[in-house]
PDB file of C-alpha atoms in Angstrom:
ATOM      1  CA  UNK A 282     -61.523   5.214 -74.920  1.00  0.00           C
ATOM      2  CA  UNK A 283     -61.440   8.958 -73.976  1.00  0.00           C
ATOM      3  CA  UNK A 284     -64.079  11.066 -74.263  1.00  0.00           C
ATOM      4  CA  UNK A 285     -62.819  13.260 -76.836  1.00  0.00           C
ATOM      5  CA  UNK A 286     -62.547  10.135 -79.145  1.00  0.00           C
ATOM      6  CA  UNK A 287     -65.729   8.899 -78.441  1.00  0.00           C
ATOM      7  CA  UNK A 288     -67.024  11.944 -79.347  1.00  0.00           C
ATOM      8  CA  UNK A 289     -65.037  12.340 -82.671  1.00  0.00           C
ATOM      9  CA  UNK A 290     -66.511   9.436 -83.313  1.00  0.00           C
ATOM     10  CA  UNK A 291     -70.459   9.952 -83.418  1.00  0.00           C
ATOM     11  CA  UNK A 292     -69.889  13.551 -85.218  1.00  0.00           C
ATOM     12  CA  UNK A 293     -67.531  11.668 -87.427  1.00  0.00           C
ATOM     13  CA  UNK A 294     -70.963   9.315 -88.089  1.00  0.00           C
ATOM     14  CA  UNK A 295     -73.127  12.329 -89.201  1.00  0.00           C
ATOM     15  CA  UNK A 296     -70.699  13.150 -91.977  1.00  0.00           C
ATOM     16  CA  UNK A 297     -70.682  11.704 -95.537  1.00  0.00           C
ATOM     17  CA  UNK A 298     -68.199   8.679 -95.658  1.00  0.00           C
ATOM     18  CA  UNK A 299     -66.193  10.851 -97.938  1.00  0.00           C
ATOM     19  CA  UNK A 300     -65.844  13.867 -95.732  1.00  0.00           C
ATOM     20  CA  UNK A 301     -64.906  11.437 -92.805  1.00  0.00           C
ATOM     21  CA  UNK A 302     -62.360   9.748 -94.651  1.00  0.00           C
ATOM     22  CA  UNK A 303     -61.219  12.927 -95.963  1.00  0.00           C
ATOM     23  CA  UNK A 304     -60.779  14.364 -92.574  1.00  0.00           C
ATOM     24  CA  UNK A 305     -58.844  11.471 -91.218  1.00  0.00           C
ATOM     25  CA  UNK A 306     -56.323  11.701 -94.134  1.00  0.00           C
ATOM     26  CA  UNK A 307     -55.719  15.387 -93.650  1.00  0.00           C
ATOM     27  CA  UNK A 308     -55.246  16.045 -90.040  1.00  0.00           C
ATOM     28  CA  UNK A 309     -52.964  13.594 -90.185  1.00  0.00           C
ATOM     29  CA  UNK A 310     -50.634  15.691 -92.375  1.00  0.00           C
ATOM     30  CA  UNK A 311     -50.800  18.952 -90.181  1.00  0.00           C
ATOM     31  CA  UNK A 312     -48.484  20.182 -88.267  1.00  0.00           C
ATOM     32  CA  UNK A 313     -47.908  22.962 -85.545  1.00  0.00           C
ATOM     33  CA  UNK A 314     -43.843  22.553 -85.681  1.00  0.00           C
ATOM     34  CA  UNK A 315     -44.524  25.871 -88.130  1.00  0.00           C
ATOM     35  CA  UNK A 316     -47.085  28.328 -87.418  1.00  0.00           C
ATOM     36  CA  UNK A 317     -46.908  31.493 -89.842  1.00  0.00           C
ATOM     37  CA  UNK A 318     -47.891  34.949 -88.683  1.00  0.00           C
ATOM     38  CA  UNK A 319     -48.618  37.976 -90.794  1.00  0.00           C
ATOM     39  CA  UNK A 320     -48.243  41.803 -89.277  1.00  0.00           C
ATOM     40  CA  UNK A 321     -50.382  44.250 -90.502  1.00  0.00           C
ATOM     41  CA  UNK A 322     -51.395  42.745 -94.261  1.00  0.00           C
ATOM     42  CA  UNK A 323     -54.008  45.288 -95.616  1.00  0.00           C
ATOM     43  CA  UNK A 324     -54.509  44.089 -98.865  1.00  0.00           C
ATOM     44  CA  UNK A 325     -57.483  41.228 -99.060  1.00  0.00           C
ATOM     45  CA  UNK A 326     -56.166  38.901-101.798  1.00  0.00           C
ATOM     46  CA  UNK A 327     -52.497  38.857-100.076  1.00  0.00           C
ATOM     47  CA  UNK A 328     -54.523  37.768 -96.505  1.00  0.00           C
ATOM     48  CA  UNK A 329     -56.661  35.109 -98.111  1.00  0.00           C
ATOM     49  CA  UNK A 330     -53.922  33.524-100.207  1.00  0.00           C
ATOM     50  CA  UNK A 331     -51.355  33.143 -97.817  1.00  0.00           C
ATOM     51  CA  UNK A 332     -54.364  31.663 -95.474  1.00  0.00           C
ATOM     52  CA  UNK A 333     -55.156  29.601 -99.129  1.00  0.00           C
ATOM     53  CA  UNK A 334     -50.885  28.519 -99.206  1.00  0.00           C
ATOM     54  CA  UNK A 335     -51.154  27.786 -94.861  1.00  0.00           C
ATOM     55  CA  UNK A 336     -54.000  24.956 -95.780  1.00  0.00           C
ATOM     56  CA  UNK A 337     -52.429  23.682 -98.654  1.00  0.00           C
ATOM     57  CA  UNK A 338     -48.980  23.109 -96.904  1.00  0.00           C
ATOM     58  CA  UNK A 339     -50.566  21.528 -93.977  1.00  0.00           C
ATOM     59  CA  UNK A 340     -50.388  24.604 -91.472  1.00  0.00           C
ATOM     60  CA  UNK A 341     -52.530  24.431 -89.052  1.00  0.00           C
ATOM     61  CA  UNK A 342     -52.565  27.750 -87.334  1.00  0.00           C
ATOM     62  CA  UNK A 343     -52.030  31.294 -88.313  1.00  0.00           C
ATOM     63  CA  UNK A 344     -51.411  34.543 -86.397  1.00  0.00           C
ATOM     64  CA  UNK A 345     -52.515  37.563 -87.402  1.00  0.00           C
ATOM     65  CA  UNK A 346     -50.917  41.178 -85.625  1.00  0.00           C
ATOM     66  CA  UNK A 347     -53.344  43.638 -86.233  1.00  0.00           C
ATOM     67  CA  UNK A 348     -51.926  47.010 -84.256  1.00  0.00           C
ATOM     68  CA  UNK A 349     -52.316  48.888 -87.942  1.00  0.00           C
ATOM     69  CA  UNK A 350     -54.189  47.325 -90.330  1.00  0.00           C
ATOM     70  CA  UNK A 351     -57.697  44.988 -90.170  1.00  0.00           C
ATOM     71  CA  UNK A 352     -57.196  41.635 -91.119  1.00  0.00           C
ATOM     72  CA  UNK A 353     -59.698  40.754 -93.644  1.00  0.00           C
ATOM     73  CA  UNK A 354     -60.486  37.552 -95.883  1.00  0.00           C
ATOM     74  CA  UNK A 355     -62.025  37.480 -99.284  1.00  0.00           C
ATOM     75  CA  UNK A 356     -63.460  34.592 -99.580  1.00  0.00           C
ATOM     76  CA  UNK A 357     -62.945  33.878-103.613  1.00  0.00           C
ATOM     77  CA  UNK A 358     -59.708  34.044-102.659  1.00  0.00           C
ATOM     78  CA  UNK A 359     -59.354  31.686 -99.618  1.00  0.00           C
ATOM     79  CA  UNK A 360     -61.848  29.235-100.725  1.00  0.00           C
ATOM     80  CA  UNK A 361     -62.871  28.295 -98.104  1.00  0.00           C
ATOM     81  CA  UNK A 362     -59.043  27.864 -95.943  1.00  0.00           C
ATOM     82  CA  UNK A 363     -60.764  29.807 -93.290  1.00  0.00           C
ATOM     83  CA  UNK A 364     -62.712  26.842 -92.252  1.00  0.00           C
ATOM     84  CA  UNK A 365     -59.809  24.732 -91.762  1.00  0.00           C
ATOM     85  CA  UNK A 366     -56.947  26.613 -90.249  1.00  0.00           C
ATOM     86  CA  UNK A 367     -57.254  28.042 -87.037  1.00  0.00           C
ATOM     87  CA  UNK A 368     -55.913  31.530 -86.469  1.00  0.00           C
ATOM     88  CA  UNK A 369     -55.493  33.308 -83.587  1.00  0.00           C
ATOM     89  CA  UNK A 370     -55.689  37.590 -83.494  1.00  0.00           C
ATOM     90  CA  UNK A 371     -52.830  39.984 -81.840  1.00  0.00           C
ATOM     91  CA  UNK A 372     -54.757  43.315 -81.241  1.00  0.00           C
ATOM     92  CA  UNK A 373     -53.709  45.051 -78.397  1.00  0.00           C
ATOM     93  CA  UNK A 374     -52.686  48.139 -80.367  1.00  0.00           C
ATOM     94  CA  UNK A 375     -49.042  48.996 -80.409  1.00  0.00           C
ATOM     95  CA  UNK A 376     -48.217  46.422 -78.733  1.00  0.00           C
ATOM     96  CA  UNK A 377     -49.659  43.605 -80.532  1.00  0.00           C
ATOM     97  CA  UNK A 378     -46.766  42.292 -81.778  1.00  0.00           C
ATOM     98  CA  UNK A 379     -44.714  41.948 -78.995  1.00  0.00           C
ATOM     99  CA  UNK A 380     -47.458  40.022 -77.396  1.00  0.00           C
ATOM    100  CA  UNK A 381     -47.622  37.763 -80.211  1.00  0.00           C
ATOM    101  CA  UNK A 382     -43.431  37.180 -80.082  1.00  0.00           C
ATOM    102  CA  UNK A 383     -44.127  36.805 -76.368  1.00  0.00           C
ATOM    103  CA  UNK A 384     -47.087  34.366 -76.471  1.00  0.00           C
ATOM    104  CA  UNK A 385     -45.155  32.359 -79.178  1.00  0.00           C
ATOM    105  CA  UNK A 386     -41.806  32.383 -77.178  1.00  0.00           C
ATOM    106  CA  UNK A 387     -43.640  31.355 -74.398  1.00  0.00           C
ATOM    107  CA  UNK A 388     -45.427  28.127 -76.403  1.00  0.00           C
ATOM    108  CA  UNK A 389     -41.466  27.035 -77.349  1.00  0.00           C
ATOM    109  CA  UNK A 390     -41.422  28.877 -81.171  1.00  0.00           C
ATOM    110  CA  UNK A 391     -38.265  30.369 -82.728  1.00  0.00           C
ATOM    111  CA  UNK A 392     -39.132  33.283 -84.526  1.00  0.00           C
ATOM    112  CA  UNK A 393     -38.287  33.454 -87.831  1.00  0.00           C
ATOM    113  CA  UNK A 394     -38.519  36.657 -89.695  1.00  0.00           C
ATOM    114  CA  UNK A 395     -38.732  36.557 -93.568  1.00  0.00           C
ATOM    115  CA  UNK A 396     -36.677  39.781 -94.924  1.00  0.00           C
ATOM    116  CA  UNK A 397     -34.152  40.233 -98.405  1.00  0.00           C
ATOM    117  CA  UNK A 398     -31.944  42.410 -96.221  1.00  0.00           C
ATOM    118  CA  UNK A 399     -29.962  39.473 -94.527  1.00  0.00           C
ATOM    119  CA  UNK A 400     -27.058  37.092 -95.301  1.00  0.00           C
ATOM    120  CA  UNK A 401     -28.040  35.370 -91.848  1.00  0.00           C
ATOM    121  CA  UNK A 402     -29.838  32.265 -93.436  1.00  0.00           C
ATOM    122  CA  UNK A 403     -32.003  31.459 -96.697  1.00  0.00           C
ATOM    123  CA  UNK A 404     -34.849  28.941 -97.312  1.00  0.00           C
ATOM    124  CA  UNK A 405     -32.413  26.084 -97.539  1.00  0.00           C
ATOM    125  CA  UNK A 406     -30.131  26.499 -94.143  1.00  0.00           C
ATOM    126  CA  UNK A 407     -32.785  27.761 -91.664  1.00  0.00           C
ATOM    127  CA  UNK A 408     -32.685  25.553 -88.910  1.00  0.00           C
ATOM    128  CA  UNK A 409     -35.573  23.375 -88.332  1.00  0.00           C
ATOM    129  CA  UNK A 410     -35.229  21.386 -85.103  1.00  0.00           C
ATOM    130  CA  UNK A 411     -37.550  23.347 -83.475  1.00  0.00           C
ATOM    131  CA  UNK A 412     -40.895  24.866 -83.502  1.00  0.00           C
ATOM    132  CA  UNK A 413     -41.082  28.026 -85.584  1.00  0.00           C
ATOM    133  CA  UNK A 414     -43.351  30.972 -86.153  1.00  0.00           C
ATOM    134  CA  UNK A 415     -42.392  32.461 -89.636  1.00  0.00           C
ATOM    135  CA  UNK A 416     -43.389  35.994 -89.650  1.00  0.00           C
ATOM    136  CA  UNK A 417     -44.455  37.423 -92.804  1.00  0.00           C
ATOM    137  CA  UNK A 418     -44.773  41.552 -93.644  1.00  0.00           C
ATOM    138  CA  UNK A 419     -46.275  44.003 -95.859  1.00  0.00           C
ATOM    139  CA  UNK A 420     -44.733  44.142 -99.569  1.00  0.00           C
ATOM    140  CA  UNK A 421     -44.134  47.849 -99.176  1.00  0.00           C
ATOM    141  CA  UNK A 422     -42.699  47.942 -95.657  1.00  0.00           C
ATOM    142  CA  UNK A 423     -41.651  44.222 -95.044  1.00  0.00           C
ATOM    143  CA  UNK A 424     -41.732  43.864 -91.414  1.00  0.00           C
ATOM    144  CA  UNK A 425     -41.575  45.672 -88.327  1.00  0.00           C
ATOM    145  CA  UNK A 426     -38.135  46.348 -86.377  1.00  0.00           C
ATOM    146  CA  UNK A 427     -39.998  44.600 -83.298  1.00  0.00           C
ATOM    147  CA  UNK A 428     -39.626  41.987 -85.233  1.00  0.00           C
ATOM    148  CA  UNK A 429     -36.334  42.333 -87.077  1.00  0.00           C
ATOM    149  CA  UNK A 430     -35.362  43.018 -83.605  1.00  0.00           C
ATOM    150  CA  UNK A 431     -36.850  40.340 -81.872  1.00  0.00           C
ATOM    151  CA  UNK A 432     -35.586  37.138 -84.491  1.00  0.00           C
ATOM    152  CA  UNK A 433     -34.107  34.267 -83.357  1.00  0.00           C
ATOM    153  CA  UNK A 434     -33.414  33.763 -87.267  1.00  0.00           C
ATOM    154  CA  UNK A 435     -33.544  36.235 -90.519  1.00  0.00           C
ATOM    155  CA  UNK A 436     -34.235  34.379 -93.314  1.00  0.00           C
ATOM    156  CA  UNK A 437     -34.202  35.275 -97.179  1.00  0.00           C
ATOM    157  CA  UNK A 438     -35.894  33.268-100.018  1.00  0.00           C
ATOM    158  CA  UNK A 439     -32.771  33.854-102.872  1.00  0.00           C
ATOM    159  CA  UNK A 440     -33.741  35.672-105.942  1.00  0.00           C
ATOM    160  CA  UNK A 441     -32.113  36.711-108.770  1.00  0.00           C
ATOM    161  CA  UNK A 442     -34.157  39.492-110.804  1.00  0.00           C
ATOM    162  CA  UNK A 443     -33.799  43.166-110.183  1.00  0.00           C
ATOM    163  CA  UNK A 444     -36.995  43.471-108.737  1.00  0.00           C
ATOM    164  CA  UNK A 445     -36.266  42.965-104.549  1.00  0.00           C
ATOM    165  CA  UNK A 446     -38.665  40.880-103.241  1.00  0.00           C
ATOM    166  CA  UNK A 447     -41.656  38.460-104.008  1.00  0.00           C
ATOM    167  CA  UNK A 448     -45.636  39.200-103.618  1.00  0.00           C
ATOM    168  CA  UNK A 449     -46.238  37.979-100.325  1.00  0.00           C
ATOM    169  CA  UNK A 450     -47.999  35.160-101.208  1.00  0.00           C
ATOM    170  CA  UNK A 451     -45.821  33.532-103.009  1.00  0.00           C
ATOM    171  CA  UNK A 452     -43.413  34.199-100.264  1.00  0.00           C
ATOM    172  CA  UNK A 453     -44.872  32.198 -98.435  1.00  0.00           C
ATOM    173  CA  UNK A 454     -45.502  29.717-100.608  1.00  0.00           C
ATOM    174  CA  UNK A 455     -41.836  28.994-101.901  1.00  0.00           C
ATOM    175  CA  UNK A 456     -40.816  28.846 -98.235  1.00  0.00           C
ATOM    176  CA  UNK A 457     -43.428  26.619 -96.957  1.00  0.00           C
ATOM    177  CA  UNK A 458     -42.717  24.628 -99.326  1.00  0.00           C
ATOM    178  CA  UNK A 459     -39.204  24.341 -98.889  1.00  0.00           C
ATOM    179  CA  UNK A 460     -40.070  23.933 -94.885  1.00  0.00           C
ATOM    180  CA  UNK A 461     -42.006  21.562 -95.946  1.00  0.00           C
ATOM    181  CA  UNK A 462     -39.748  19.308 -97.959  1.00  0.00           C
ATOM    182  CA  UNK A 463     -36.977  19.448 -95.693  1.00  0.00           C
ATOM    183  CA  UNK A 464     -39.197  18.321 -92.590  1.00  0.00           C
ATOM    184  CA  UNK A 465     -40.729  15.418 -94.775  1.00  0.00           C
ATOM    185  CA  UNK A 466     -36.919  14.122 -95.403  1.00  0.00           C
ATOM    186  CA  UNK A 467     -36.116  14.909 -91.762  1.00  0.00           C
ATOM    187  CA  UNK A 468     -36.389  12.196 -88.397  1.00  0.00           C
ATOM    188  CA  UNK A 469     -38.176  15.187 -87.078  1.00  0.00           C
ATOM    189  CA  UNK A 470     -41.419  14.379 -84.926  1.00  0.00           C
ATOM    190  CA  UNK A 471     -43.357  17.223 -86.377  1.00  0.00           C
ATOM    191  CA  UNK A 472     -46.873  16.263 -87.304  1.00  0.00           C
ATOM    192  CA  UNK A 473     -49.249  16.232 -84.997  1.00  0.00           C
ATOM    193  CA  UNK A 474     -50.427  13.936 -82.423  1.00  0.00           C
ATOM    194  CA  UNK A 475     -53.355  11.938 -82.214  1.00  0.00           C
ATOM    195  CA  UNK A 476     -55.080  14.258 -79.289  1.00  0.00           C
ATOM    196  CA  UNK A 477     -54.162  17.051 -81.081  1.00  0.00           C
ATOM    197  CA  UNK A 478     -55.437  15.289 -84.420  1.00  0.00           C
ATOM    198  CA  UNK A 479     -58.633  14.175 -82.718  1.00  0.00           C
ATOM    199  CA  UNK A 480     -59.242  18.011 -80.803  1.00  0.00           C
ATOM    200  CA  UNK A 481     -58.749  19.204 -84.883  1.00  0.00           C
ATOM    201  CA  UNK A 482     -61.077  16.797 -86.506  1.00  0.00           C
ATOM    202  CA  UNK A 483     -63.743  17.631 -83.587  1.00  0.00           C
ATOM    203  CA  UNK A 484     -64.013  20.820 -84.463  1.00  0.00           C
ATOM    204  CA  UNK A 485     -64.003  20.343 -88.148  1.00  0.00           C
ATOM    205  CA  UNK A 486     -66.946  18.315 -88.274  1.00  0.00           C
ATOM    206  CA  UNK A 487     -68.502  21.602 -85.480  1.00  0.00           C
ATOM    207  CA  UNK A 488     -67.562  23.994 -88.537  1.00  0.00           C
ATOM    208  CA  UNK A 489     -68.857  21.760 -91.302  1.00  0.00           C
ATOM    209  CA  UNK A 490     -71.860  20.474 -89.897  1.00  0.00           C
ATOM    210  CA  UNK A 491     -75.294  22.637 -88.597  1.00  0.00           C
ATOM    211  CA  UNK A 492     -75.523  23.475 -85.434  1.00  0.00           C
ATOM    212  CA  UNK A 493     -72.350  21.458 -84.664  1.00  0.00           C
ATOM    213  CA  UNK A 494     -71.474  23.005 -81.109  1.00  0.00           C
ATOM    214  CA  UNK A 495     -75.179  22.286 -79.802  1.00  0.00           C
ATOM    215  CA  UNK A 496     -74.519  18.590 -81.385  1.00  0.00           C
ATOM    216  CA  UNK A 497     -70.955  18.295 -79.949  1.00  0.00           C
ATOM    217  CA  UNK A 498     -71.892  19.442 -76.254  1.00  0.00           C
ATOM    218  CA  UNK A 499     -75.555  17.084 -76.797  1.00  0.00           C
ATOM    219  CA  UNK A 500     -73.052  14.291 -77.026  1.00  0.00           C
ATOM    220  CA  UNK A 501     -70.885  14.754 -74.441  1.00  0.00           C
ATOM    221  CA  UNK A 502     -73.582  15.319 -72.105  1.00  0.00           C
ATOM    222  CA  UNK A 503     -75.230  12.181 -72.709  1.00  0.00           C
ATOM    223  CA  UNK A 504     -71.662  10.724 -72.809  1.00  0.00           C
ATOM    224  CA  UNK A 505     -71.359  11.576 -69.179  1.00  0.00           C
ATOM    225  CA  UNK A 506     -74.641  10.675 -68.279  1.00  0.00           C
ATOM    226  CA  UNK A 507     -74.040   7.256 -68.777  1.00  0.00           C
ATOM    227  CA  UNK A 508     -70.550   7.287 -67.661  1.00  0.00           C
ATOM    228  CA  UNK A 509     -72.392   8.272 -64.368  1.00  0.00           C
ATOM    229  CA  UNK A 510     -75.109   5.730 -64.587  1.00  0.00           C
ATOM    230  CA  UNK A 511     -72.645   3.042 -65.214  1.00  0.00           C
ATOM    231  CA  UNK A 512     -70.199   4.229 -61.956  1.00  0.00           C
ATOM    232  CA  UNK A 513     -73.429   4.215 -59.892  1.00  0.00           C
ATOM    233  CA  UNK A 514     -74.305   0.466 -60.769  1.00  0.00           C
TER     234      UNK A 514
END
C-alpha cells in the first residue's frame, strides 16, 4: 500500500464514522473532466453560489481571474463549499486571464465560454469528450473578448423570455447540470481516479479536522520511520 493511502487511512480513523463514510461516497462522484472559471465576479452572493452550484454538481476545482475585481465569498451563501472545492487564483493583473486560458490549455482543457450572443453550440450539443474549463462572466458585461477570443467552443443556455440572459448562478447551474447528465449517460471516463480521490479525501480530513497539516505530516513521518527501520532489518 502507498503511502498516501496509508495515510488516508489513519486521518480517515480520527473522523466520525459518518464523516468517513461520507467522504468516501463523495469524492467518488467528483470530477475534474469540467473545471468552471469565473472572470472578474464582484458581487458576493453571485461568487459564493456558483462556488455553492460547483460542490453540489460534483466540481472539484474552480478558477477564479481576478485582473479587475476581488474575488470574495460570503459565507451564508456558500455554506461552507469553500471547504470542499479547491480553487485556484489568476492575478497577474491584465494578464490574468490569458494565463489562466494558458495554464488550462496547457493541463489538456477546451475552453468553453458561456455567452447568449452565439449560434455556435447550446447546453445540449457542446461537445464533451474532453476536458473543459467553462468560463463564466459578469451579468452586466458577460465575458471578456480574451476570452470570446480565445474559445475553443461558445456556448448558449436557450431561453425564451425577453429578458437576455440568466443571473449567473443559475447559469451555471442549468449548465452543470446539463454537463452533468449527459456525462452520467456517456462511456466517458470522467470521474476521478483513486490517487486523485485519495490526494482529495487527504486533504479533506486536513481542512475538517484541528491542526490537520501538523497531524498529516506527524504521520507520514513516523510512516517513514518505520519504512526505514524495517529496510534496515
Amino acid at each position: 500500500m502507498n503511502i498516501d493511502k496509508i495515510v488516508l487511512n489513519e486521518l480517515l480513523e480520527l473522523l466520525s464514522e459518518n464523516k468517513a463514510s461520507l467522504f468516501n461516497e463523495i469524492s467518488a462522484e467528483r470530477t475534474n473532466h469540467i473545471h468552471v472559471v469565473v472572470e472578474n465576479l464582484y458581487q458576493e452572493h453571485n461568487a459564493s453560489a456558483v462556488l455553492r452550484t460547483c460542490d453540489c454538481y460534483g466540481i472539484n476545482k474552480m478558477h477564479v481571474i481576478e485582473n479587475i475585481n476581488k474575488y470574495k465569498v460570503n459565507s451564508d451563501i456558500a455554506l461552507g463549499a469553500g471547504k470542499w472545492v479547491e480553487t485556484e487564483s489568476h492575478t497577474q493583473g491584465e494578464q490574468a486571464t490569458l494565463e489562466c486560458i494558458k495554464t488550462l490549455r496547457k493541463r489538456g482543457y477546451k475552453i468553453l465560454a458561456t455567452t447568449p450572443h452565439t449560434d455556435d453550440y447550446d447546453i445540449y450539443n457542446v461537445p464533451i469528450d474532453e476536458p473543459m474549463a467553462v468560463f463564466f462572466g459578469t451579468e452586466m458585461d458577460g465575458l471578456s473578448d480574451e476570452v470570446l477570443n480565445e474559445a475553443d467552443y461558445k456556448v448558449n443556455i436557450p431561453m425564451y423570455g425577453f429578458t437576455e440572459s440568466f443571473n449567473i448562478s443559475v447559469s451555471a447551474a442549468i449548465l452543470l447540470s446539463n454537463l452533468r447528465n449527459r456525462l452520467e449517460s456517456s462511456d466517458l471516463d470522467w470521474k476521478l481516479n483513486e490517487a486523485e480521490q485519495t490526494t482529495l479525501m487527504i486533504n479533506w480530513c486536513k481542512r475538517t479536522l484541528i491542526k490537520g497539516e501538523q497531524i498529516e505530516h506527524e504521520i507520514r513521518r513516523r510512516i517513514i520511520e518505520k519504512r526505514k527501520e524495517n529496510s534496515a532489518r
